[in-house]
XYZ file of C-alpha atoms in Angstrom:
441
model
C 33.899 16.851 40.188
C 32.238 14.836 37.436
C 34.214 14.237 34.265
C 32.983 15.970 31.128
C 32.638 13.845 28.005
C 34.890 14.968 25.161
C 32.477 13.690 22.493
C 28.674 13.354 22.258
C 27.195 9.898 22.848
C 26.852 8.118 19.502
C 23.320 6.718 19.096
C 22.811 4.451 16.085
C 19.275 3.394 15.113
C 19.143 0.470 12.689
C 15.832 0.653 10.842
C 13.816 3.652 9.692
C 10.307 2.277 10.121
C 7.774 3.541 12.630
C 9.900 2.693 15.675
C 13.147 3.911 14.130
C 11.794 7.169 12.762
C 9.727 8.136 15.798
C 12.490 7.255 18.246
C 14.902 9.420 16.255
C 12.335 12.206 16.013
C 11.765 12.156 19.771
C 15.502 12.216 20.468
C 15.968 15.005 17.941
C 13.487 17.157 19.844
C 14.660 16.408 23.380
C 18.435 15.958 23.271
C 20.452 18.843 24.616
C 23.016 20.524 22.423
C 26.147 18.358 22.258
C 24.593 15.598 24.375
C 24.400 12.949 21.654
C 24.447 12.385 17.904
C 21.773 10.256 16.217
C 22.346 8.159 13.087
C 19.462 6.340 11.366
C 20.280 3.515 8.933
C 17.702 2.108 6.511
C 17.750 0.763 2.914
C 14.979 3.221 1.991
C 15.127 7.013 2.456
C 11.572 6.999 3.794
C 9.358 5.477 6.459
C 6.222 3.625 5.290
C 2.975 3.651 7.266
C 2.074 0.062 6.416
C -1.565 -0.031 7.661
C -2.490 2.291 4.778
C -0.853 0.180 2.043
C -4.137 -1.577 1.078
C -5.806 1.804 0.469
C -2.762 3.027 -1.440
C -2.936 -0.117 -3.587
C -6.650 0.455 -4.219
C -6.326 4.107 -5.220
C -7.960 5.742 -2.187
C -4.649 7.303 -1.141
C -1.795 8.646 -3.242
C 1.111 6.218 -2.585
C 3.591 9.010 -1.827
C 1.331 10.182 0.996
C 1.792 7.028 3.089
C 5.563 7.480 3.237
C 7.508 10.084 5.205
C 10.924 11.208 3.864
C 13.452 10.558 6.616
C 15.786 13.410 5.729
C 12.937 15.931 5.744
C 11.564 14.716 9.086
C 14.891 14.045 10.832
C 16.685 17.283 10.052
C 19.018 17.062 13.051
C 19.890 13.388 12.553
C 22.358 11.739 10.212
C 20.353 9.586 7.788
C 22.261 6.784 6.043
C 20.618 5.065 3.065
C 22.034 1.581 3.203
C 21.366 -1.950 4.370
C 22.804 -3.093 7.689
C 24.421 -6.472 7.087
C 26.025 -7.165 10.460
C 25.923 -5.964 14.052
C 28.898 -6.760 16.299
C 28.087 -5.529 19.762
C 31.386 -6.829 21.099
C 33.055 -4.242 18.842
C 30.100 -1.831 19.082
C 29.880 -1.510 15.302
C 27.281 -1.865 12.533
C 28.393 -2.940 9.066
C 26.375 -1.232 6.327
C 26.255 -1.753 2.572
C 25.451 1.696 1.205
C 23.415 2.378 -1.920
C 26.511 3.029 -4.060
C 27.766 -0.477 -3.206
C 30.609 0.290 -0.824
C 30.676 -1.054 2.725
C 31.181 1.110 5.795
C 31.234 0.494 9.542
C 29.439 2.750 12.022
C 30.531 2.676 15.643
C 28.092 3.372 18.458
C 27.750 3.902 22.175
C 23.984 3.278 22.169
C 22.261 0.966 19.680
C 18.557 0.723 18.816
C 17.421 -2.314 16.829
C 14.304 -1.287 14.893
C 14.723 -3.651 11.958
C 11.056 -4.622 11.800
C 9.760 -7.695 10.019
C 9.666 -9.172 6.532
C 7.144 -11.397 4.785
C 7.092 -14.944 6.116
C 7.153 -17.328 3.168
C 6.709 -21.094 3.047
C 8.308 -23.749 0.796
C 5.373 -23.795 -1.621
C 6.305 -24.663 -5.220
C 5.910 -21.585 -7.432
C 5.577 -19.026 -4.624
C 8.872 -17.187 -5.297
C 8.015 -16.909 -8.998
C 4.357 -15.808 -8.977
C 3.677 -14.508 -5.466
C 3.409 -10.758 -4.779
C 3.979 -9.354 -1.294
C 2.429 -6.227 0.207
C 4.817 -4.788 2.790
C 6.386 -1.929 0.826
C 5.070 1.043 -1.110
C 6.680 -0.385 -4.243
C 4.677 -3.582 -3.849
C 1.462 -1.592 -3.306
C 2.042 0.365 -6.539
C 2.912 -2.832 -8.392
C -0.183 -4.698 -7.159
C -2.450 -1.830 -8.218
C -0.940 -1.577 -11.705
C -0.915 -5.347 -12.070
C -4.591 -5.799 -11.132
C -5.814 -3.002 -13.401
C -3.643 -4.233 -16.273
C -5.355 -7.643 -15.969
C -8.673 -5.889 -16.615
C -7.183 -4.210 -19.697
C -5.895 -7.516 -21.033
C -9.134 -9.364 -20.263
C -11.144 -6.719 -22.121
C -8.891 -7.193 -25.155
C -8.943 -10.972 -25.517
C -11.510 -13.310 -27.062
C -9.949 -16.384 -25.437
C -12.425 -17.422 -22.715
C -9.902 -19.490 -20.740
C -7.287 -16.752 -20.814
C -9.881 -14.197 -19.741
C -10.933 -16.383 -16.814
C -7.314 -16.714 -15.686
C -6.690 -12.967 -16.031
C -9.776 -12.161 -13.961
C -9.026 -14.601 -11.139
C -7.315 -12.870 -8.206
C -6.074 -14.704 -5.114
C -5.087 -13.378 -1.689
C -3.376 -15.865 0.622
C -3.564 -15.010 4.328
C -6.586 -13.982 6.387
C -4.969 -11.576 8.825
C -5.634 -7.836 8.799
C -3.283 -7.202 5.882
C -4.842 -9.935 3.751
C -8.474 -9.069 4.473
C -8.015 -5.323 3.967
C -6.019 -5.881 0.770
C -8.623 -8.296 -0.590
C -11.573 -6.063 0.297
C -10.010 -2.834 -0.990
C -8.826 -4.324 -4.290
C -12.141 -6.093 -4.897
C -13.912 -2.786 -4.265
C -11.552 -1.064 -6.706
C -12.056 -3.628 -9.489
C -15.844 -3.505 -9.061
C -15.713 0.288 -9.430
C -13.339 0.090 -12.411
C -15.495 -2.398 -14.349
C -18.020 0.333 -15.197
C -15.432 1.669 -17.644
C -14.728 -1.660 -19.378
C -17.073 -2.680 -22.162
C -17.683 -6.403 -22.268
C -16.645 -7.040 -18.663
C -19.098 -7.456 -15.808
C -18.661 -8.139 -12.075
C -19.609 -11.793 -12.451
C -16.595 -12.286 -14.747
C -14.200 -11.390 -11.922
C -13.353 -13.948 -9.254
C -11.637 -13.003 -6.002
C -10.417 -15.835 -3.785
C -9.238 -15.845 -0.151
C -7.208 -18.760 1.195
C -6.541 -18.977 4.954
C -4.803 -21.897 6.655
C -6.693 -21.584 9.966
C -10.414 -21.894 10.605
C -10.995 -18.153 11.131
C -9.828 -14.774 9.873
C -8.485 -11.756 11.770
C -7.908 -13.502 15.123
C -7.417 -10.100 16.819
C -11.156 -9.375 16.581
C -13.979 -11.407 18.130
C -15.007 -14.665 16.488
C -18.459 -13.218 15.702
C -16.920 -10.293 13.796
C -14.700 -12.732 11.919
C -17.762 -14.749 10.867
C -19.587 -11.534 9.922
C -16.647 -10.451 7.759
C -16.575 -13.773 5.911
C -20.319 -13.519 5.239
C -19.917 -9.973 3.926
C -17.075 -11.008 1.629
C -19.079 -13.955 0.315
C -22.042 -11.654 -0.384
C -19.691 -9.724 -2.655
C -18.947 -12.915 -4.572
C -15.562 -13.575 -2.940
C -14.768 -17.256 -2.417
C -13.362 -17.888 1.069
C -11.403 -21.079 1.702
C -10.796 -21.407 5.463
C -8.794 -24.154 7.145
C -7.226 -24.673 3.726
C -3.597 -24.622 2.594
C -1.982 -23.989 -0.753
C -0.019 -27.015 -1.974
C 1.474 -25.393 -5.074
C 1.086 -22.441 -7.431
C 3.549 -23.224 -10.179
C 2.940 -21.157 -13.290
C -0.113 -19.610 -11.624
C -1.887 -22.989 -11.355
C -3.139 -22.983 -7.761
C -3.667 -26.321 -6.028
C -5.323 -26.366 -2.590
C -5.123 -29.223 -0.096
C -8.873 -29.859 -0.362
C -8.418 -30.815 -4.027
C -9.541 -27.488 -5.527
C -7.512 -26.359 -8.557
C -7.705 -23.205 -10.684
C -5.529 -20.829 -12.669
C -4.846 -17.276 -11.533
C -2.713 -14.494 -12.959
C -2.548 -12.587 -9.649
C -1.520 -14.140 -6.329
C -0.963 -11.793 -3.382
C 0.859 -13.289 -0.387
C 0.051 -11.818 3.049
C 0.411 -14.962 5.161
C 2.271 -13.594 8.128
C 5.559 -11.944 9.032
C 8.857 -12.920 10.604
C 11.544 -10.875 12.318
C 14.128 -9.426 9.944
C 16.506 -12.331 9.137
C 19.457 -9.909 9.292
C 19.264 -10.337 13.086
C 20.872 -13.743 12.629
C 24.048 -11.893 11.620
C 24.368 -10.205 14.996
C 25.585 -11.159 18.432
C 22.340 -9.973 20.021
C 20.331 -12.565 22.028
C 17.414 -13.942 20.001
C 14.353 -15.975 20.950
C 13.079 -19.065 19.144
C 11.266 -16.851 16.620
C 14.371 -14.870 15.745
C 13.365 -11.740 17.684
C 15.682 -9.778 19.967
C 15.160 -10.725 23.618
C 14.209 -7.654 25.638
C 13.217 -6.603 29.114
C 9.873 -4.877 29.646
C 11.758 -1.571 29.409
C 12.870 -2.552 25.850
C 16.504 -3.009 26.872
C 18.178 -5.961 25.181
C 18.727 -8.686 27.770
C 22.265 -8.624 29.157
C 23.526 -5.796 26.927
C 23.595 -2.344 28.540
C 23.142 0.447 26.020
C 21.305 -1.735 23.494
C 17.566 -1.351 22.908
C 14.981 -2.955 20.622
C 11.297 -2.387 19.887
C 8.659 -3.104 17.270
C 8.221 -6.205 15.139
C 11.832 -7.397 15.543
C 11.685 -7.464 19.357
C 10.372 -9.849 21.997
C 9.145 -7.332 24.595
C 7.187 -8.897 27.495
C 3.496 -8.030 27.341
C 2.827 -7.073 30.961
C -0.915 -6.845 30.299
C -1.003 -10.618 29.694
C 1.763 -12.053 31.877
C -0.696 -13.149 34.598
C -2.373 -15.541 32.168
C 0.853 -16.324 30.278
C 4.192 -15.557 31.998
C 5.994 -15.806 28.628
C 3.628 -13.511 26.717
C 5.297 -10.990 24.425
C 3.848 -8.060 22.496
C 2.379 -9.107 19.171
C 3.968 -7.516 16.085
C 1.480 -4.828 15.099
C 1.331 -1.085 14.529
C -0.484 -0.473 17.816
C 2.485 -1.658 19.875
C 5.121 -0.149 17.569
C 3.524 3.292 17.837
C 3.393 3.237 21.628
C 6.743 1.543 22.160
C 8.545 4.204 20.113
C 7.244 6.976 22.386
C 8.412 5.274 25.577
C 11.680 4.165 24.001
C 12.706 7.782 23.458
C 12.051 8.578 27.123
C 13.919 5.484 28.301
C 17.006 6.240 26.230
C 17.069 9.811 27.538
C 16.612 8.602 31.102
C 19.489 6.152 30.681
C 21.775 8.851 29.244
C 21.001 11.153 32.162
C 21.384 8.648 34.972
C 17.676 7.879 35.404
C 15.760 4.620 35.380
C 13.854 3.437 32.289
C 10.190 2.561 32.655
C 8.522 -0.709 31.703
C 6.274 -0.762 28.662
C 2.656 -1.541 29.489
C -0.205 -1.283 27.036
C -3.470 -3.134 27.412
C -4.823 -4.132 24.026
C -7.845 -1.917 23.377
C -9.107 -3.517 20.183
C -8.760 -3.484 16.414
C -10.287 -1.842 13.366
C -10.332 -3.022 9.759
C -11.546 -1.475 6.529
C -13.431 -3.674 4.077
C -13.639 -1.246 1.192
C -15.411 2.085 0.830
C -17.899 2.712 3.704
C -17.481 -0.857 4.982
C -15.549 -2.111 7.988
C -15.461 -3.920 11.322
C -14.211 -2.724 14.708
C -13.759 -4.370 18.104
C -13.038 -1.606 20.649
C -13.068 -2.190 24.428
C -15.228 -5.252 23.862
C -17.805 -3.309 21.820
C -18.368 -4.442 18.248
C -19.146 -2.190 15.304
C -19.947 -2.992 11.694
C -20.428 -1.181 8.408
C -20.082 2.591 8.140
C -19.374 3.335 11.866
C -16.520 0.808 11.878
C -15.166 2.149 8.573
C -15.199 5.685 10.015
C -13.364 4.468 13.159
C -10.804 2.736 10.955
C -10.010 5.899 9.036
C -10.034 8.097 12.145
C -7.626 5.799 13.957
C -5.127 5.676 11.119
C -5.148 9.384 10.343
C -4.444 9.984 14.056
C -1.328 7.833 13.915
C -0.205 8.751 10.416
C 3.293 10.233 10.882
C 3.661 14.030 10.619
C 0.986 16.677 10.162
C 2.001 16.997 6.510
C 1.022 13.374 5.830
C -2.191 13.600 7.862
C -3.316 16.576 5.784
C -2.426 14.934 2.468
C -4.241 11.698 3.337
C -7.355 13.602 4.440
C -7.221 15.532 1.146
C -6.943 12.236 -0.775
C -9.974 10.798 1.002
C -11.979 13.978 0.390
C -11.082 14.032 -3.298
C -11.950 10.335 -3.674
C -15.298 10.968 -1.972
C -16.094 13.698 -4.533
C -14.523 12.271 -7.689
C -14.422 8.516 -7.030
C -11.441 6.177 -7.163
C -8.632 6.577 -9.671
C -8.594 3.588 -12.013
C -5.447 4.244 -14.035
C -2.802 1.550 -14.406
C 0.674 3.057 -14.734
C 2.338 -0.102 -15.940
C 5.067 1.897 -17.676
C 6.557 2.541 -14.235
C 7.874 -1.025 -14.289
C 9.539 -0.609 -17.723
C 10.276 3.129 -17.903
C 12.751 2.896 -20.808
C 10.726 0.589 -23.045
C 9.269 3.338 -25.268
C 12.574 5.222 -25.488
C 14.435 2.017 -26.444
C 11.801 1.235 -29.068
C 12.152 4.733 -30.536
C 15.955 4.493 -30.504
C 15.865 1.222 -32.473
C 13.371 2.438 -35.092
């Protein structure tokens, strides 16, 4: 007669992004009563759908609508708001610094590493001081307020040099995040200028800097060239095969000798696996990602799983051409891996065999501002409005929860009728300034 467990299996998921939230949601729905407990640990109490951050930054989507509150979605899970600082699989424990500052250890029977990725920075002088990332909803809100506040300041000054600096905006990195951010924000500023007396589109300078000789390598080379031409038609300067040497004090120096001043520098030049993984005893590859089997099990560690941007999962669709190929860190893989990961964990708990992850890359879509986009789907290439429509359709399909899908669709509909919102809420960054001023008067 089989022994009956006295306690449910303790499943701990480290990371509340797409993989973490959807794995927990799947387990929440399919676990039997008393079979297992699920704990989700993340520094933020919400999951962010990152592909929509450029539109949130540009005012097409309300920022709150691209995040899903973990406690509301994961009602049958234990959600811990804190930062995991160490994983010791030998002791089967996760050390967490909670939001109130105290440290606690969480023991587990099954561990899921869904720590995701962080911005990959380079040792460029000035970058830590003036660079702005775009991986969180806070950064999206900040970028939006910052860009619009530069228009306010430029409209208020008579200093030509200062105005030129204020109206020079730089995006570094020509991947999907960089191109969509650049295109959406340029579209927003062009729309906003109609409300600023004394400012015209020719006063504003947007600049793209990309270290390689092409942008968006996931799409065909012809679509990349088309995108550059479209951006240049909008007056955007594109520096390809060019690197930034320094940006101290906002003075940008490129390796081709070009120099200029900018008051806004957005950094989107790649990602790297969460560096917290270095404080674990999990096996890592040369890029700092967790080594996994094709079934998303961590190599050599039964009961430990990993998926998404922090994992090195073999890409079985490409192993014939490259035996060492791993899944690239993008939303397409994270979305699909999370669905299979739930099934594999359940199969493992119930004595079954996990299945290998296989997903053939079907293509990519990118928005280039309102009614503009590019798409490369099953080898077919689309441009302009059809591609823009595909881009929005794809992302609303994979937006987490019906609640968020509805809200985003409502945002798009309202923007179509009323136009973009062009309000800078700079007071969000200094919420007590007015109260302190009143208290001192």
